[in-house]
Amino acid sequence: MNPYDYPLSLKLDFSTGALEPGVHVTPRRVSDLALMFHDKEAVAAAIAQRDPVVYEILSQGFPGSRTDAAIAISRIYPGRVGDEYHFTKGHFHERDDQAEVYFCLKGEGYLLLERADGEFRAEPWQPGTISHIPPAWGHRVVNTGRDLLFFIGIYHLSAGHSYKQVEERGFAQLVVERDGRPILIPNPRRIPR
Ligand code: PAN
Ligand code: ZN
């Protein structure tokens, strides 16, 4: 008997983003994102100080015998490393036929999307925004607010996660703070192809 061939319900706390029962929690600290933030001095200073948690992933797979749906709540804490707002690492799916749906439940920010050919989008996010991520678009969420941002991602476990392209090239644009406000600027470390 495969337990995931039977219905299963979880409970989300809309104020904290906690998901019960017993989901797997993965914290990501500044040191885990050292390749992603553009200001390497600010990265080193943050790691030396207390290496804060930037976000946590609370994930639950449903690997049934015929399919393998999954959900993950990502909780991004407010803050910056240098002038760059906290974000998820960002990745492409290993399989190029795998879409995903993101649903912003709390907070404000952007969903950055980029294709291998350089096509780029920044979708403004508020609670209630639901974004479809088509196959072969890299995706990253940025928290530009003063409070926690959390969202749910709905995908398949077989999609896989590839971080290599984002580690090497970043996204086309960065979301940085200028005069107390978020703006998008071209990524200065983008290596031309
Ligand atoms: C999400 C992400 C989650 C964390 O569940 O994995 O938001 O982001 P990173 O994986 O980029 O660190 C998802 O997109 N799954 O496919
Ligand atoms: Zn994904």
Short mmCIF file of C-alpha atoms and ligand atoms in Angstrom, two decimals:
data_model
loop_
_atom_site.label_atom_id
_atom_site.label_comp_id
_atom_site.label_asym_id
_atom_site.label_seq_id
_atom_site.Cartn_x
_atom_site.Cartn_y
_atom_site.Cartn_z
CA MET A 1 0.00 0.00 0.00
CA ASN A 2 1.26 3.46 -0.94
CA PRO A 3 -0.08 6.00 1.62
CA TYR A 4 0.03 8.77 -1.02
CA ASP A 5 -2.58 6.96 -3.10
CA TYR A 6 -5.00 8.10 -0.36
CA PRO A 7 -6.18 11.68 0.36
CA LEU A 8 -4.13 13.78 2.74
CA SER A 9 -4.88 17.28 4.07
CA LEU A 10 -2.51 19.78 5.66
CA LYS A 11 -3.20 22.98 7.58
CA LEU A 12 -1.56 26.30 6.74
CA ASP A 13 -1.36 29.10 9.30
CA PHE A 14 -2.10 32.24 7.27
CA SER A 15 -0.27 34.55 9.66
CA THR A 16 2.99 32.60 10.06
CA GLY A 17 3.12 30.33 7.02
CA ALA A 18 3.57 27.29 9.26
CA LEU A 19 2.35 24.05 7.70
CA GLU A 20 1.21 21.07 9.79
CA PRO A 21 1.72 18.27 10.36
CA GLY A 22 5.31 17.35 10.09
CA VAL A 23 6.49 18.85 6.82
CA HIS A 24 10.19 18.87 5.96
CA VAL A 25 11.86 22.24 6.76
CA THR A 26 14.97 23.41 4.90
CA PRO A 27 16.54 26.68 6.07
CA ARG A 28 18.65 28.69 3.63
CA ARG A 29 21.19 31.05 5.14
CA VAL A 30 23.25 33.82 3.55
CA SER A 31 26.13 31.30 3.24
CA ASP A 32 23.89 29.05 1.11
CA LEU A 33 23.25 32.04 -1.18
CA ALA A 34 26.82 33.33 -1.32
CA LEU A 35 26.97 32.82 -5.09
CA MET A 36 23.64 34.53 -5.67
CA PHE A 37 23.96 37.95 -3.94
CA HIS A 38 26.00 40.37 -6.03
CA ASP A 39 27.74 42.27 -3.18
CA LYS A 40 30.37 39.78 -2.01
CA GLU A 41 31.66 42.06 0.79
CA ALA A 42 28.16 42.29 2.23
CA VAL A 43 27.85 38.49 1.94
CA ALA A 44 31.11 37.98 3.89
CA ALA A 45 30.06 40.50 6.56
CA ALA A 46 26.64 38.86 7.03
CA ILE A 47 28.21 35.38 7.30
CA ALA A 48 30.79 36.62 9.80
CA GLN A 49 28.13 38.25 11.94
CA ARG A 50 25.52 35.52 12.39
CA ASP A 51 24.83 34.07 8.96
CA PRO A 52 21.10 34.82 9.13
CA VAL A 53 18.38 32.62 7.68
CA VAL A 54 17.09 34.29 4.50
CA TYR A 55 14.21 31.87 3.92
CA GLU A 56 12.86 28.49 4.86
CA ILE A 57 11.23 25.88 2.63
CA LEU A 58 8.47 23.77 4.18
CA SER A 59 7.87 20.97 1.74
CA GLN A 60 5.57 18.00 1.42
CA GLY A 61 5.73 15.58 -1.47
CA PHE A 62 2.91 13.23 -2.42
CA PRO A 63 4.79 10.45 -4.22
CA GLY A 64 1.90 8.18 -5.12
CA SER A 65 2.24 5.15 -7.33
CA ARG A 66 0.93 6.96 -10.47
CA THR A 67 2.10 10.58 -9.99
CA ASP A 68 4.19 12.72 -7.66
CA ALA A 69 2.60 16.11 -6.92
CA ALA A 70 4.29 18.24 -4.27
CA ILE A 71 3.81 21.52 -2.44
CA ALA A 72 6.27 23.82 -0.75
CA ILE A 73 5.68 26.90 1.33
CA SER A 74 8.63 29.29 1.15
CA ARG A 75 8.95 31.88 3.93
CA ILE A 76 11.28 34.73 3.00
CA TYR A 77 12.29 36.96 5.91
CA PRO A 78 12.47 40.71 5.25
CA GLY A 79 15.92 42.20 4.81
CA ARG A 80 18.80 42.83 2.43
CA VAL A 81 22.35 41.72 1.78
CA GLY A 82 24.05 44.93 0.72
CA ASP A 83 21.45 46.74 -1.38
CA GLU A 84 19.82 43.55 -2.64
CA TYR A 85 16.57 42.33 -1.11
CA HIS A 86 16.28 38.81 0.26
CA PHE A 87 15.27 36.23 -2.33
CA THR A 88 15.02 32.52 -3.04
CA LYS A 89 18.06 31.07 -4.82
CA GLY A 90 16.11 30.56 -8.01
CA HIS A 91 16.34 27.56 -10.30
CA PHE A 92 15.27 25.93 -13.52
CA HIS A 93 13.48 22.62 -13.48
CA GLU A 94 15.67 19.78 -14.70
CA ARG A 95 12.83 18.58 -16.89
CA ASP A 96 11.93 21.11 -19.56
CA ASP A 97 8.28 20.00 -19.67
CA GLN A 98 7.51 20.86 -16.05
CA ALA A 99 5.48 23.95 -15.15
CA GLU A 100 4.74 25.21 -11.65
CA VAL A 101 2.15 27.44 -9.98
CA TYR A 102 3.15 29.97 -7.31
CA PHE A 103 0.53 31.59 -5.09
CA CYS A 104 1.53 34.59 -2.94
CA LEU A 105 -0.17 34.32 0.43
CA LYS A 106 1.51 37.13 2.37
CA GLY A 107 3.95 39.95 1.76
CA GLU A 108 5.04 41.93 -1.28
CA GLY A 109 7.77 41.59 -3.81
CA TYR A 110 8.51 40.23 -7.26
CA LEU A 111 8.62 36.94 -9.05
CA LEU A 112 11.58 37.05 -11.47
CA LEU A 113 11.38 34.72 -14.47
CA GLU A 114 13.97 34.15 -17.15
CA ARG A 115 14.36 31.81 -20.09
CA ALA A 116 17.67 30.46 -21.39
CA ASP A 117 17.37 32.74 -24.46
CA GLY A 118 17.36 35.80 -22.15
CA GLU A 119 13.62 36.59 -22.20
CA PHE A 120 12.95 38.13 -18.76
CA ARG A 121 9.88 39.06 -16.70
CA ALA A 122 9.38 40.60 -13.26
CA GLU A 123 5.87 39.99 -11.96
CA PRO A 124 4.87 42.32 -9.08
CA TRP A 125 3.55 40.27 -6.19
CA GLN A 126 0.97 40.89 -3.49
CA PRO A 127 -1.13 38.52 -1.40
CA GLY A 128 -3.52 36.81 -3.80
CA THR A 129 -1.23 36.91 -6.84
CA ILE A 130 -1.14 33.53 -8.58
CA SER A 131 1.59 33.09 -11.18
CA HIS A 132 1.99 30.31 -13.69
CA ILE A 133 5.63 29.46 -14.35
CA PRO A 134 5.77 27.81 -17.78
CA PRO A 135 8.30 25.04 -18.45
CA ALA A 136 11.91 26.19 -19.04
CA TRP A 137 11.60 29.51 -17.21
CA GLY A 138 13.97 29.99 -14.26
CA HIS A 139 12.16 31.40 -11.21
CA ARG A 140 13.08 33.41 -8.13
CA VAL A 141 10.96 35.29 -5.57
CA VAL A 142 12.17 38.55 -3.97
CA ASN A 143 10.76 39.97 -0.72
CA THR A 144 10.82 43.79 -0.97
CA GLY A 145 8.55 44.39 2.02
CA ARG A 146 9.17 45.09 5.68
CA ASP A 147 7.42 41.87 6.73
CA LEU A 148 7.56 38.17 6.02
CA LEU A 149 6.63 37.08 2.51
CA PHE A 150 5.38 33.56 1.98
CA PHE A 151 3.97 31.68 -0.95
CA ILE A 152 3.02 28.18 -1.98
CA GLY A 153 4.58 26.42 -4.95
CA ILE A 154 2.76 23.48 -6.54
CA TYR A 155 4.87 21.23 -8.75
CA HIS A 156 5.91 17.64 -9.40
CA LEU A 157 8.82 15.96 -7.64
CA SER A 158 10.02 14.60 -10.98
CA ALA A 159 10.51 18.22 -12.20
CA GLY A 160 13.89 18.37 -10.41
CA HIS A 161 15.82 21.52 -9.47
CA SER A 162 18.83 22.87 -11.32
CA TYR A 163 20.67 25.79 -9.68
CA LYS A 164 23.73 25.84 -11.92
CA GLN A 165 22.60 28.47 -14.42
CA VAL A 166 21.47 30.86 -11.69
CA GLU A 167 24.70 30.35 -9.73
CA GLU A 168 26.76 31.10 -12.80
CA ARG A 169 24.76 33.93 -14.39
CA GLY A 170 22.17 35.21 -11.91
CA PHE A 171 19.00 36.74 -13.35
CA ALA A 172 18.96 39.54 -15.94
CA GLN A 173 17.88 42.09 -13.35
CA LEU A 174 18.47 42.63 -9.63
CA VAL A 175 15.96 44.07 -7.17
CA VAL A 176 17.80 46.63 -5.05
CA GLU A 177 16.94 49.33 -2.55
CA ARG A 178 17.39 52.96 -3.63
CA ASP A 179 16.19 55.82 -1.40
CA GLY A 180 14.17 53.35 0.65
CA ARG A 181 12.36 51.86 -2.34
CA PRO A 182 12.81 48.76 -4.48
CA ILE A 183 13.93 49.23 -8.07
CA LEU A 184 15.06 46.82 -10.77
CA ILE A 185 18.49 47.33 -12.31
CA PRO A 186 20.44 45.34 -14.92
CA ASN A 187 22.59 42.65 -13.29
CA PRO A 188 26.13 44.11 -13.30
CA ARG A 189 27.82 40.71 -13.06
CA ARG A 190 25.96 39.17 -15.96
CA ILE A 191 28.50 37.49 -18.17
CA PRO A 192 27.71 38.19 -21.82
CA ARG A 193 27.08 35.04 -23.83
C1 PAN B 1 9.87 26.00 -4.89
C2 PAN B 1 11.29 26.42 -4.49
C3 PAN B 1 11.35 27.18 -3.17
C4 PAN B 1 12.77 27.59 -2.79
O1 PAN B 1 9.37 25.02 -4.04
O2 PAN B 1 12.12 25.27 -4.45
O3 PAN B 1 10.57 28.34 -3.30
O4 PAN B 1 13.44 28.20 -3.85
P1 PAN B 1 14.83 27.61 -4.36
O5 PAN B 1 14.58 26.15 -4.67
O6 PAN B 1 15.13 28.40 -5.59
O7 PAN B 1 15.82 27.76 -3.25
C5 PAN B 1 9.94 25.53 -6.32
O8 PAN B 1 10.05 26.34 -7.21
N1 PAN B 1 9.95 24.21 -6.57
O9 PAN B 1 10.06 23.74 -7.82
ZN ZN B 2 10.42 25.37 -9.17
#
